[in-house]
mmCIF file of C-alpha atoms in Angstrom:
data_model
loop_
_atom_site.group_PDB
_atom_site.id
_atom_site.type_symbol
_atom_site.label_atom_id
_atom_site.label_comp_id
_atom_site.label_asym_id
_atom_site.label_seq_id
_atom_site.Cartn_x
_atom_site.Cartn_y
_atom_site.Cartn_z
ATOM 1 C CA MET A 1 -34.545 16.206 9.934
ATOM 2 C CA PRO A 2 -32.319 13.569 8.128
ATOM 3 C CA MET A 3 -28.935 12.901 9.688
ATOM 4 C CA PRO A 4 -25.788 14.130 7.903
ATOM 5 C CA LYS A 5 -24.394 11.497 5.524
ATOM 6 C CA ILE A 6 -20.709 10.463 5.478
ATOM 7 C CA ILE A 7 -19.608 8.416 2.473
ATOM 8 C CA VAL A 8 -16.368 6.413 2.637
ATOM 9 C CA LEU A 9 -15.176 5.832 -0.919
ATOM 10 C CA GLY A 10 -13.178 2.617 -0.975
ATOM 11 C CA ALA A 11 -12.927 -0.494 1.260
ATOM 12 C CA GLY A 12 -9.318 -1.448 1.283
ATOM 13 C CA LEU A 13 -6.996 -1.404 4.237
ATOM 14 C CA GLY A 14 -7.747 2.257 5.049
ATOM 15 C CA GLY A 15 -11.367 2.587 3.901
ATOM 16 C CA THR A 16 -12.631 -0.468 5.834
ATOM 17 C CA ILE A 17 -11.030 0.521 9.077
ATOM 18 C CA ALA A 18 -12.146 4.154 8.452
ATOM 19 C CA ALA A 19 -15.795 3.105 8.183
ATOM 20 C CA TYR A 20 -15.599 1.313 11.491
ATOM 21 C CA GLU A 21 -13.799 4.103 13.355
ATOM 22 C CA ILE A 22 -15.889 6.911 11.949
ATOM 23 C CA ARG A 23 -19.102 5.017 12.839
ATOM 24 C CA ASP A 24 -17.857 4.749 16.443
ATOM 25 C CA ALA A 25 -16.653 8.357 16.583
ATOM 26 C CA VAL A 26 -19.852 10.010 15.334
ATOM 27 C CA LYS A 27 -21.894 8.087 17.902
ATOM 28 C CA GLY A 28 -25.146 7.949 15.879
ATOM 29 C CA LYS A 29 -25.004 11.664 14.852
ATOM 30 C CA ALA A 30 -24.410 10.822 11.159
ATOM 31 C CA GLU A 31 -25.208 8.041 8.730
ATOM 32 C CA VAL A 32 -22.075 6.297 7.426
ATOM 33 C CA MET A 33 -21.950 4.453 4.089
ATOM 34 C CA VAL A 34 -19.141 2.725 2.189
ATOM 35 C CA VAL A 35 -19.008 2.755 -1.639
ATOM 36 C CA ASN A 36 -16.756 -0.012 -3.075
ATOM 37 C CA ASP A 37 -16.315 -1.774 -6.361
ATOM 38 C CA GLN A 38 -16.638 -5.330 -4.857
ATOM 39 C CA ASP A 39 -18.062 -7.068 -1.849
ATOM 40 C CA ASP A 40 -14.753 -8.457 -0.547
ATOM 41 C CA TYR A 41 -11.789 -7.042 1.425
ATOM 42 C CA TRP A 42 -8.355 -8.557 0.582
ATOM 43 C CA PHE A 43 -5.349 -8.298 2.908
ATOM 44 C CA VAL A 44 -2.929 -6.942 0.305
ATOM 45 C CA PRO A 45 0.206 -7.287 2.459
ATOM 46 C CA SER A 46 -0.067 -11.099 2.135
ATOM 47 C CA ASN A 47 -0.111 -11.022 -1.663
ATOM 48 C CA PRO A 48 3.594 -11.959 -1.906
ATOM 49 C CA TRP A 49 2.718 -15.165 -0.002
ATOM 50 C CA VAL A 50 -0.168 -15.903 -2.376
ATOM 51 C CA ALA A 51 2.200 -15.580 -5.342
ATOM 52 C CA VAL A 52 4.258 -18.517 -4.044
ATOM 53 C CA ARG A 53 1.263 -20.432 -2.665
ATOM 54 C CA TRP A 54 2.164 -19.893 0.976
ATOM 55 C CA ARG A 55 -1.386 -18.551 1.251
ATOM 56 C CA GLU A 56 -4.617 -19.402 -0.511
ATOM 57 C CA PRO A 57 -6.566 -16.305 -1.635
ATOM 58 C CA GLU A 58 -9.618 -17.302 0.450
ATOM 59 C CA ALA A 59 -7.445 -17.166 3.605
ATOM 60 C CA ILE A 60 -7.000 -13.429 3.236
ATOM 61 C CA LYS A 61 -10.495 -12.471 2.055
ATOM 62 C CA VAL A 62 -13.286 -10.982 4.263
ATOM 63 C CA HIS A 63 -16.827 -10.709 2.911
ATOM 64 C CA LEU A 64 -17.908 -7.213 3.950
ATOM 65 C CA PRO A 65 -21.702 -6.749 3.537
ATOM 66 C CA PRO A 66 -22.806 -8.773 6.628
ATOM 67 C CA ILE A 67 -20.140 -7.055 8.768
ATOM 68 C CA MET A 68 -21.195 -3.624 7.592
ATOM 69 C CA LYS A 69 -24.816 -4.394 8.230
ATOM 70 C CA ARG A 70 -24.013 -5.572 11.708
ATOM 71 C CA LYS A 71 -22.172 -2.389 12.407
ATOM 72 C CA GLY A 72 -25.018 -0.237 11.074
ATOM 73 C CA ILE A 73 -22.948 0.970 8.147
ATOM 74 C CA GLY A 74 -24.463 1.202 4.613
ATOM 75 C CA PHE A 75 -22.678 -0.587 1.862
ATOM 76 C CA THR A 76 -22.730 -0.861 -1.925
ATOM 77 C CA SER A 77 -20.410 -2.635 -4.349
ATOM 78 C CA ILE A 78 -21.648 -0.866 -7.415
ATOM 79 C CA GLY A 79 -18.492 1.338 -7.490
ATOM 80 C CA ALA A 80 -17.978 5.007 -8.239
ATOM 81 C CA ARG A 81 -17.794 6.347 -11.794
ATOM 82 C CA ARG A 82 -17.068 9.972 -10.793
ATOM 83 C CA VAL A 83 -16.930 12.201 -7.768
ATOM 84 C CA HIS A 84 -18.639 15.622 -8.179
ATOM 85 C CA PRO A 85 -17.320 17.631 -5.101
ATOM 86 C CA ALA A 86 -18.874 20.873 -6.216
ATOM 87 C CA GLU A 87 -22.267 19.132 -6.123
ATOM 88 C CA ASN A 88 -21.614 16.995 -2.945
ATOM 89 C CA ARG A 89 -22.395 13.737 -4.803
ATOM 90 C CA VAL A 90 -20.854 10.536 -5.990
ATOM 91 C CA GLU A 91 -21.913 9.185 -9.300
ATOM 92 C CA LEU A 92 -22.016 5.336 -9.321
ATOM 93 C CA ASN A 93 -21.222 2.950 -12.105
ATOM 94 C CA ASP A 94 -24.922 2.245 -12.754
ATOM 95 C CA GLY A 95 -25.640 5.972 -13.422
ATOM 96 C CA THR A 96 -27.315 6.686 -10.101
ATOM 97 C CA SER A 97 -25.849 9.083 -7.569
ATOM 98 C CA LEU A 98 -25.404 9.351 -3.797
ATOM 99 C CA ALA A 99 -25.463 12.700 -2.076
ATOM 100 C CA TYR A 100 -23.155 13.278 0.913
ATOM 101 C CA ASP A 101 -22.445 15.914 3.561
ATOM 102 C CA TYR A 102 -18.933 14.596 4.066
ATOM 103 C CA LEU A 103 -16.783 12.461 1.832
ATOM 104 C CA VAL A 104 -13.799 10.360 2.815
ATOM 105 C CA ILE A 105 -11.745 9.243 -0.197
ATOM 106 C CA ALA A 106 -9.893 5.987 0.394
ATOM 107 C CA THR A 107 -9.757 4.545 -3.057
ATOM 108 C CA GLY A 108 -6.165 3.418 -3.185
ATOM 109 C CA PRO A 109 -4.423 3.905 -6.525
ATOM 110 C CA GLU A 110 -4.801 3.057 -10.159
ATOM 111 C CA LEU A 111 -1.889 0.937 -11.290
ATOM 112 C CA ALA A 112 -0.033 2.677 -14.139
ATOM 113 C CA PHE A 113 1.219 -0.408 -16.015
ATOM 114 C CA ASP A 114 0.523 1.298 -19.337
ATOM 115 C CA GLU A 115 3.149 3.887 -18.729
ATOM 116 C CA ILE A 116 5.917 1.363 -19.745
ATOM 117 C CA GLU A 117 5.522 -0.772 -22.796
ATOM 118 C CA GLY A 118 5.182 -4.430 -21.964
ATOM 119 C CA LEU A 119 4.726 -3.987 -18.215
ATOM 120 C CA GLY A 120 2.140 -5.817 -16.053
ATOM 121 C CA PRO A 121 0.006 -8.909 -16.078
ATOM 122 C CA ASP A 122 -1.309 -7.988 -19.479
ATOM 123 C CA GLY A 123 2.288 -7.671 -20.638
ATOM 124 C CA TYR A 124 5.337 -9.721 -19.697
ATOM 125 C CA THR A 125 5.755 -9.091 -15.914
ATOM 126 C CA GLN A 126 3.797 -10.127 -12.886
ATOM 127 C CA SER A 127 2.275 -8.030 -10.095
ATOM 128 C CA VAL A 128 1.461 -8.545 -6.384
ATOM 129 C CA CYS A 129 -0.493 -5.318 -6.080
ATOM 130 C CA ARG A 130 -3.844 -7.100 -6.123
ATOM 131 C CA THR A 131 -4.733 -10.604 -4.988
ATOM 132 C CA ASP A 132 -5.990 -11.645 -8.396
ATOM 133 C CA HIS A 133 -2.646 -10.524 -9.781
ATOM 134 C CA ALA A 134 -0.878 -12.671 -7.123
ATOM 135 C CA VAL A 135 -2.846 -15.668 -8.197
ATOM 136 C CA HIS A 136 -1.806 -15.088 -11.767
ATOM 137 C CA ALA A 137 1.806 -14.725 -10.607
ATOM 138 C CA ALA A 138 1.591 -18.015 -8.713
ATOM 139 C CA ASP A 139 0.496 -19.797 -11.833
ATOM 140 C CA ALA A 140 3.335 -18.280 -13.764
ATOM 141 C CA PHE A 141 5.869 -19.174 -11.065
ATOM 142 C CA ASP A 142 4.749 -22.814 -11.170
ATOM 143 C CA ARG A 143 5.361 -22.882 -14.931
ATOM 144 C CA PHE A 144 8.732 -21.142 -14.463
ATOM 145 C CA CYS A 145 9.907 -23.713 -11.995
ATOM 146 C CA GLN A 146 9.607 -26.387 -14.708
ATOM 147 C CA ALA A 147 12.218 -24.566 -16.761
ATOM 148 C CA PRO A 148 14.218 -22.133 -14.513
ATOM 149 C CA LYS A 149 15.831 -19.082 -16.046
ATOM 150 C CA PRO A 150 16.896 -15.653 -14.668
ATOM 151 C CA ILE A 151 14.498 -13.650 -12.482
ATOM 152 C CA VAL A 152 14.143 -9.886 -12.394
ATOM 153 C CA ILE A 153 12.214 -8.293 -9.486
ATOM 154 C CA GLY A 154 11.803 -4.679 -8.512
ATOM 155 C CA ALA A 155 9.878 -1.474 -9.093
ATOM 156 C CA ALA A 156 9.330 0.960 -11.996
ATOM 157 C CA GLN A 157 10.259 4.623 -12.052
ATOM 158 C CA GLY A 158 7.766 6.701 -10.047
ATOM 159 C CA ALA A 159 6.779 3.721 -7.830
ATOM 160 C CA SER A 160 5.961 4.570 -4.301
ATOM 161 C CA CYS A 161 5.876 1.126 -2.674
ATOM 162 C CA TYR A 162 9.156 -0.768 -2.324
ATOM 163 C CA GLY A 163 8.770 -3.032 0.666
ATOM 164 C CA PRO A 164 6.839 -5.664 -1.335
ATOM 165 C CA ALA A 165 9.475 -5.689 -4.065
ATOM 166 C CA TYR A 166 12.198 -6.526 -1.510
ATOM 167 C CA GLU A 167 9.887 -8.973 0.214
ATOM 168 C CA PHE A 168 9.003 -10.787 -2.985
ATOM 169 C CA ALA A 169 12.667 -11.054 -4.192
ATOM 170 C CA LEU A 170 13.782 -12.603 -0.943
ATOM 171 C CA ILE A 171 10.594 -14.804 -0.576
ATOM 172 C CA LEU A 172 11.330 -16.169 -4.120
ATOM 173 C CA ASP A 173 14.940 -16.828 -3.011
ATOM 174 C CA THR A 174 13.632 -18.807 -0.031
ATOM 175 C CA GLU A 175 11.096 -20.728 -2.075
ATOM 176 C CA LEU A 176 13.619 -21.525 -4.844
ATOM 177 C CA ARG A 177 16.046 -23.003 -2.275
ATOM 178 C CA ARG A 178 13.204 -25.032 -0.834
ATOM 179 C CA ARG A 179 12.538 -26.458 -4.330
ATOM 180 C CA LYS A 180 16.312 -27.107 -4.771
ATOM 181 C CA ILE A 181 16.588 -25.033 -7.906
ATOM 182 C CA ARG A 182 18.056 -21.720 -6.636
ATOM 183 C CA ASP A 183 21.380 -22.619 -8.141
ATOM 184 C CA ARG A 184 19.811 -22.547 -11.588
ATOM 185 C CA VAL A 185 18.241 -19.039 -11.163
ATOM 186 C CA PRO A 186 20.263 -15.829 -11.432
ATOM 187 C CA MET A 187 18.315 -13.012 -9.729
ATOM 188 C CA THR A 188 18.480 -9.186 -10.134
ATOM 189 C CA TYR A 189 16.702 -6.507 -8.160
ATOM 190 C CA VAL A 190 15.872 -3.374 -10.213
ATOM 191 C CA SER A 191 14.651 -0.080 -8.708
ATOM 192 C CA PRO A 192 14.547 3.658 -9.258
ATOM 193 C CA GLU A 193 15.690 4.159 -5.634
ATOM 194 C CA PRO A 194 19.124 5.869 -5.576
ATOM 195 C CA TYR A 195 20.439 3.161 -3.299
ATOM 196 C CA VAL A 196 19.315 -0.141 -1.830
ATOM 197 C CA GLY A 197 17.125 0.443 1.219
ATOM 198 C CA HIS A 198 16.045 3.921 0.296
ATOM 199 C CA LEU A 199 12.420 2.704 0.309
ATOM 200 C CA GLY A 200 11.198 6.095 -0.869
ATOM 201 C CA LEU A 201 11.988 7.439 2.571
ATOM 202 C CA ASP A 202 15.740 8.149 2.199
ATOM 203 C CA GLY A 203 16.265 5.089 4.351
ATOM 204 C CA VAL A 204 15.115 4.277 7.865
ATOM 205 C CA GLY A 205 17.706 3.450 10.461
ATOM 206 C CA ASP A 206 20.283 1.082 8.809
ATOM 207 C CA THR A 207 17.953 -0.211 6.082
ATOM 208 C CA LYS A 208 20.674 0.411 3.426
ATOM 209 C CA ALA A 209 23.173 -1.890 5.107
ATOM 210 C CA LEU A 210 20.544 -4.453 6.218
ATOM 211 C CA LEU A 211 19.003 -4.895 2.765
ATOM 212 C CA GLU A 212 22.315 -4.719 0.830
ATOM 213 C CA SER A 213 23.541 -7.497 3.203
ATOM 214 C CA GLU A 214 20.408 -9.590 2.587
ATOM 215 C CA LEU A 215 20.708 -9.273 -1.174
ATOM 216 C CA ARG A 216 24.447 -9.927 -1.190
ATOM 217 C CA ASN A 217 24.195 -13.009 1.149
ATOM 218 C CA ARG A 218 21.442 -14.386 -1.174
ATOM 219 C CA HIS A 219 23.447 -13.782 -4.390
ATOM 220 C CA ILE A 220 20.944 -11.231 -5.701
ATOM 221 C CA LYS A 221 22.522 -8.483 -7.870
ATOM 222 C CA TRP A 222 20.994 -5.077 -8.011
ATOM 223 C CA ILE A 223 20.648 -2.099 -10.249
ATOM 224 C CA THR A 224 19.550 1.202 -8.650
ATOM 225 C CA SER A 225 18.672 4.606 -10.217
ATOM 226 C CA ALA A 226 17.130 2.375 -12.819
ATOM 227 C CA ARG A 227 14.614 3.496 -15.434
ATOM 228 C CA ILE A 228 12.751 0.740 -17.327
ATOM 229 C CA THR A 229 12.296 1.815 -20.929
ATOM 230 C CA ARG A 230 10.325 -1.220 -22.184
ATOM 231 C CA VAL A 231 9.721 -4.881 -21.549
ATOM 232 C CA GLU A 232 9.749 -7.592 -24.245
ATOM 233 C CA ASP A 233 9.012 -11.285 -23.903
ATOM 234 C CA GLY A 234 12.001 -12.498 -21.906
ATOM 235 C CA THR A 235 13.969 -9.242 -21.962
ATOM 236 C CA MET A 236 13.771 -6.076 -19.807
ATOM 237 C CA HIS A 237 15.453 -2.854 -21.121
ATOM 238 C CA ILE A 238 16.836 -0.655 -18.420
ATOM 239 C CA GLU A 239 18.867 2.533 -18.249
ATOM 240 C CA GLU A 240 20.960 3.613 -15.242
ATOM 241 C CA VAL A 241 20.572 7.381 -14.684
ATOM 242 C CA ALA A 242 23.034 9.733 -12.797
ATOM 243 C CA GLU A 243 22.407 13.157 -11.276
ATOM 244 C CA GLY A 244 21.290 15.550 -13.954
ATOM 245 C CA GLY A 245 19.559 12.817 -15.999
ATOM 246 C CA THR A 246 22.685 11.440 -17.781
ATOM 247 C CA VAL A 247 22.323 7.816 -18.793
ATOM 248 C CA THR A 248 25.483 6.055 -17.580
ATOM 249 C CA ALA A 249 24.590 2.493 -18.612
ATOM 250 C CA SER A 250 22.028 0.477 -20.485
ATOM 251 C CA HIS A 251 21.062 -3.111 -19.899
ATOM 252 C CA ALA A 252 19.027 -5.742 -21.626
ATOM 253 C CA LEU A 253 18.212 -8.140 -18.792
ATOM 254 C CA PRO A 254 17.031 -11.615 -19.765
ATOM 255 C CA PHE A 255 14.343 -13.132 -17.595
ATOM 256 C CA GLY A 256 12.061 -16.105 -17.408
ATOM 257 C CA TYR A 257 10.019 -14.622 -14.575
ATOM 258 C CA SER A 258 9.628 -11.020 -13.444
ATOM 259 C CA MET A 259 7.528 -9.079 -10.912
ATOM 260 C CA ILE A 260 7.763 -5.261 -11.233
ATOM 261 C CA LEU A 261 5.669 -2.909 -9.036
ATOM 262 C CA PRO A 262 4.246 -0.070 -11.233
ATOM 263 C CA ALA A 263 3.992 3.577 -10.486
ATOM 264 C CA PHE A 264 0.638 4.684 -9.034
ATOM 265 C CA ARG A 265 -1.821 7.452 -10.033
ATOM 266 C CA GLY A 266 -5.222 8.497 -8.882
ATOM 267 C CA VAL A 267 -8.251 6.549 -9.917
ATOM 268 C CA SER A 268 -10.439 7.737 -12.799
ATOM 269 C CA ALA A 269 -13.243 8.688 -10.501
ATOM 270 C CA VAL A 270 -11.242 11.578 -9.116
ATOM 271 C CA HIS A 271 -8.527 12.174 -11.682
ATOM 272 C CA GLY A 272 -8.422 15.698 -13.218
ATOM 273 C CA ILE A 273 -10.830 17.429 -10.800
ATOM 274 C CA GLU A 274 -9.420 20.881 -10.311
ATOM 275 C CA GLY A 275 -8.780 21.786 -6.682
ATOM 276 C CA LEU A 276 -9.224 18.119 -5.593
ATOM 277 C CA THR A 277 -6.258 16.408 -7.184
ATOM 278 C CA ASN A 278 -2.708 17.059 -8.302
ATOM 279 C CA PRO A 279 -1.687 16.278 -11.849
ATOM 280 C CA ARG A 280 -1.186 12.576 -11.050
ATOM 281 C CA GLY A 281 -4.665 12.390 -9.669
ATOM 282 C CA PHE A 282 -3.736 12.128 -5.964
ATOM 283 C CA ILE A 283 -5.968 13.921 -3.538
ATOM 284 C CA LEU A 284 -4.713 17.234 -2.064
ATOM 285 C CA ALA A 285 -5.032 17.354 1.772
ATOM 286 C CA ASP A 286 -4.063 19.741 4.546
ATOM 287 C CA LYS A 287 -2.633 18.693 7.898
ATOM 288 C CA HIS A 288 -6.131 17.651 9.065
ATOM 289 C CA GLN A 289 -6.526 15.305 5.987
ATOM 290 C CA ARG A 290 -9.081 17.774 4.588
ATOM 291 C CA ASN A 291 -9.052 19.123 0.992
ATOM 292 C CA PRO A 292 -8.203 22.849 0.858
ATOM 293 C CA THR A 293 -10.786 23.570 -1.859
ATOM 294 C CA PHE A 294 -13.628 21.241 -0.969
ATOM 295 C CA ARG A 295 -13.646 21.477 2.798
ATOM 296 C CA ASN A 296 -16.088 18.567 3.404
ATOM 297 C CA VAL A 297 -13.782 16.141 1.596
ATOM 298 C CA TYR A 298 -11.189 14.147 3.550
ATOM 299 C CA SER A 299 -8.723 11.568 2.198
ATOM 300 C CA LEU A 300 -6.477 8.879 3.462
ATOM 301 C CA GLY A 301 -3.993 6.179 2.320
ATOM 302 C CA VAL A 302 -2.310 5.730 -1.010
ATOM 303 C CA CYS A 303 -4.590 8.164 -2.793
ATOM 304 C CA VAL A 304 -3.249 11.090 -0.785
ATOM 305 C CA ALA A 305 -0.792 13.463 -2.524
ATOM 306 C CA ILE A 306 2.581 13.430 -0.682
ATOM 307 C CA PRO A 307 5.699 15.087 -2.260
ATOM 308 C CA PRO A 308 8.947 13.056 -2.508
ATOM 309 C CA VAL A 309 11.457 13.244 0.381
ATOM 310 C CA GLY A 310 14.019 14.834 -1.979
ATOM 311 C CA PRO A 311 15.309 14.961 -5.538
ATOM 312 C CA THR A 312 16.545 11.707 -7.078
ATOM 313 C CA PRO A 313 17.968 10.942 -10.528
ATOM 314 C CA VAL A 314 14.908 8.761 -11.318
ATOM 315 C CA PRO A 315 11.523 9.667 -9.794
ATOM 316 C CA VAL A 316 10.878 7.861 -6.456
ATOM 317 C CA GLY A 317 7.506 8.205 -4.656
ATOM 318 C CA VAL A 318 6.764 8.085 -0.965
ATOM 319 C CA PRO A 319 5.030 4.936 0.416
ATOM 320 C CA LYS A 320 1.972 5.074 2.626
ATOM 321 C CA THR A 321 2.493 2.310 5.182
ATOM 322 C CA GLY A 322 -0.258 0.559 7.209
ATOM 323 C CA PHE A 323 0.200 2.387 10.553
ATOM 324 C CA MET A 324 0.606 5.728 8.704
ATOM 325 C CA ILE A 325 -2.736 5.061 7.037
ATOM 326 C CA GLU A 326 -4.306 4.114 10.311
ATOM 327 C CA SER A 327 -3.134 7.391 11.857
ATOM 328 C CA MET A 328 -4.894 9.261 8.968
ATOM 329 C CA VAL A 329 -8.054 7.230 9.729
ATOM 330 C CA THR A 330 -7.967 8.224 13.407
ATOM 331 C CA ALA A 331 -7.420 11.917 12.615
ATOM 332 C CA ILE A 332 -10.309 11.939 10.147
ATOM 333 C CA ALA A 333 -12.739 10.230 12.576
ATOM 334 C CA HIS A 334 -11.946 12.685 15.295
ATOM 335 C CA ASN A 335 -12.145 15.646 12.969
ATOM 336 C CA LEU A 336 -15.538 14.563 11.593
ATOM 337 C CA ALA A 337 -16.857 14.217 15.166
ATOM 338 C CA LEU A 338 -15.667 17.791 15.822
ATOM 339 C CA GLU A 339 -17.297 19.025 12.640
ATOM 340 C CA LEU A 340 -20.660 17.405 13.601
ATOM 341 C CA ALA A 341 -20.370 19.191 17.001
ATOM 342 C CA GLY A 342 -20.017 22.498 15.125
ATOM 343 C CA LYS A 343 -16.251 22.841 15.781
ATOM 344 C CA GLU A 344 -13.259 23.110 13.443
ATOM 345 C CA PRO A 345 -11.014 20.084 12.776
ATOM 346 C CA GLU A 346 -7.919 20.160 14.951
ATOM 347 C CA GLU A 347 -6.491 16.630 14.926
ATOM 348 C CA GLU A 348 -3.384 15.776 12.932
ATOM 349 C CA ALA A 349 -2.157 12.249 12.031
ATOM 350 C CA THR A 350 1.405 11.479 13.228
ATOM 351 C CA TRP A 351 2.225 9.638 9.965
ATOM 352 C CA ASN A 352 4.376 7.306 12.068
ATOM 353 C CA ALA A 353 5.505 4.199 10.151
ATOM 354 C CA VAL A 354 5.789 0.648 11.588
ATOM 355 C CA CYS A 355 6.730 -1.837 8.842
ATOM 356 C CA LEU A 356 7.479 -5.536 8.759
ATOM 357 C CA ALA A 357 9.130 -6.979 5.583
ATOM 358 C CA ASP A 358 8.997 -10.734 5.500
ATOM 359 C CA PHE A 359 11.566 -12.806 3.653
ATOM 360 C CA GLY A 360 10.132 -16.232 4.391
ATOM 361 C CA ASP A 361 12.906 -17.302 6.813
ATOM 362 C CA GLY A 362 13.601 -13.825 8.368
ATOM 363 C CA GLY A 363 12.843 -10.208 7.655
ATOM 364 C CA VAL A 364 13.554 -6.575 8.290
ATOM 365 C CA ALA A 365 11.449 -4.293 10.561
ATOM 366 C CA PHE A 366 11.569 -0.554 10.897
ATOM 367 C CA VAL A 367 9.975 2.265 12.884
ATOM 368 C CA ALA A 368 10.014 5.798 11.580
ATOM 369 C CA GLN A 369 8.505 8.573 13.691
ATOM 370 C CA PRO A 370 7.349 10.374 11.609
ATOM 371 C CA GLN A 371 7.644 8.605 8.259
ATOM 372 C CA ILE A 372 8.919 11.708 6.423
ATOM 373 C CA PRO A 373 12.334 13.015 7.671
ATOM 374 C CA PRO A 374 13.480 14.655 9.844
ATOM 375 C CA ARG A 375 12.486 12.082 12.470
ATOM 376 C CA ASN A 376 12.170 11.741 16.253
ATOM 377 C CA LEU A 377 12.894 7.994 15.934
ATOM 378 C CA ASN A 378 14.764 6.171 13.142
ATOM 379 C CA TRP A 379 15.101 2.491 13.897
ATOM 380 C CA SER A 380 15.459 -0.791 11.980
ATOM 381 C CA SER A 381 16.298 -4.457 12.819
ATOM 382 C CA SER A 382 16.236 -7.855 11.231
ATOM 383 C CA GLY A 383 15.817 -11.478 12.172
ATOM 384 C CA LYS A 384 13.558 -14.535 12.283
ATOM 385 C CA TRP A 385 11.229 -12.746 14.655
ATOM 386 C CA VAL A 386 10.075 -10.443 11.810
ATOM 387 C CA HIS A 387 8.726 -13.338 9.874
ATOM 388 C CA LEU A 388 6.804 -14.579 12.911
ATOM 389 C CA ALA A 389 5.569 -11.056 13.636
ATOM 390 C CA LYS A 390 4.279 -10.663 10.046
ATOM 391 C CA ILE A 391 2.249 -13.864 10.399
ATOM 392 C CA GLY A 392 0.824 -12.586 13.682
ATOM 393 C CA PHE A 393 -0.028 -9.244 12.223
ATOM 394 C CA GLU A 394 -1.846 -10.843 9.309
ATOM 395 C CA LYS A 395 -4.032 -12.899 11.628
ATOM 396 C CA TYR A 396 -4.654 -9.946 13.982
ATOM 397 C CA PHE A 397 -5.612 -7.446 11.261
ATOM 398 C CA LEU A 398 -7.964 -9.878 9.516
ATOM 399 C CA HIS A 399 -9.553 -10.480 12.952
ATOM 400 C CA LYS A 400 -10.079 -6.717 13.302
ATOM 401 C CA VAL A 401 -11.705 -6.473 9.877
ATOM 402 C CA ARG A 402 -13.948 -9.546 10.587
ATOM 403 C CA ARG A 403 -15.062 -8.119 13.978
ATOM 404 C CA GLY A 404 -15.664 -4.675 12.609
ATOM 405 C CA THR A 405 -13.190 -3.125 15.003
ATOM 406 C CA SER A 406 -10.710 -0.343 14.212
ATOM 407 C CA GLU A 407 -8.456 -0.319 17.282
ATOM 408 C CA PRO A 408 -9.078 -2.663 20.172
ATOM 409 C CA PHE A 409 -8.065 -1.465 23.611
ATOM 410 C CA TYR A 410 -5.066 -3.763 23.845
ATOM 411 C CA GLU A 411 -3.720 -2.453 20.548
ATOM 412 C CA LYS A 412 -3.956 1.131 21.717
ATOM 413 C CA LEU A 413 -2.322 0.214 25.060
ATOM 414 C CA ALA A 414 0.567 -1.582 23.407
ATOM 415 C CA MET A 415 1.309 1.159 20.909
ATOM 416 C CA HIS A 416 1.222 3.881 23.577
ATOM 417 C CA ALA A 417 3.559 1.760 25.772
ATOM 418 C CA LEU A 418 5.945 1.764 22.855
ATOM 419 C CA GLY A 419 5.535 5.555 22.380
ATOM 420 C CA ILE A 420 3.841 5.078 19.004
ATOM 421 C CA ARG A 421 0.873 7.381 18.602
ATOM 422 C CA LYS A 422 -1.697 8.017 15.839
ATOM 423 C CA LEU A 423 -2.430 11.668 16.687
ATOM 424 C CA ARG A 424 0.006 14.449 17.235
ATOM 425 C CA PHE A 425 0.173 16.117 20.640
ATOM 426 C CA LYS A 426 -1.555 19.455 20.545
#
């Protein structure tokens, strides 16, 4: 009898680690295969550094096929055209299909630049959402520095990832001071967040005061509850929105350089599948990370549907941070092992958040347990140590990916010593 087949769809931060951890958890009782649209893994949290040439792209790349082969994990980079959950198969971009017994969706998002006229690398703003975008942004920044003008950094309405926007604004401030041209560059931070430091989480600890202080000390103005209506070459049109949807102010912000994080939506391979996704194309999941309709489909990471923490004048999404995603991975790996043993899934991810936001010469860190309020722990801090910790984390995580390891013993020991767990107590 052939072994059950588990397909992991996507090989980003969550999917790659999921393949390793699931392979170890099922202990040879199932075949594990990864379907991705390229051969390489990119450490996305370092993209803001790539965009100012503090990192070369090759330094944050891992070539996956030989690692997957060494781990006994199947791998293809043909990519998925469409998931057919009622038929238990994934249709690939070359027209062939792969059957599965269990599917783990870890695709990440589709970047919705097209929802705002003029937004994105094909329009008039830059992006750090992908490493190739960050390379393009670095080239544009080099040109900008030859003739400095105002800068606008931030996130579009409906965005669900705000840490990189704050990071990049403050990294640019650091780099411009190093180049001795900061005095020639007015900067503005623009966001749908109702206040600075909201982060899509209604704040964590004192992030409001910490981030306001950072922006103020670095002479970066801000506009919150902001809705970008369109972007033209050198001008961004923004509306400030109050409770009830009333527009209280309109701005035409001039810029010579801009990086705006877009809203996300589900990828086309899953978008519009009734019972699998919500209207934005995000995967519906229960407390065990399992789809309520298609019970052999699990999901993790940015592709998972999570409702906002509360109403805001402008739509604000919820971020899926690294440790939160890793907790989903661990829950899925344990639940798949239970299913293969003929038992029902019982493990739940804690969704705890541990985040390091680097500013080049300092940073802000926060821990939220769990990420969604109300919380058992709500802590934030700042200092030079955050910058050093982010460098260490980059090296450590890339080491994990290159070794084909999900969670070394010393990581588990350290996190448990800090009281930060991936699985909920039963």
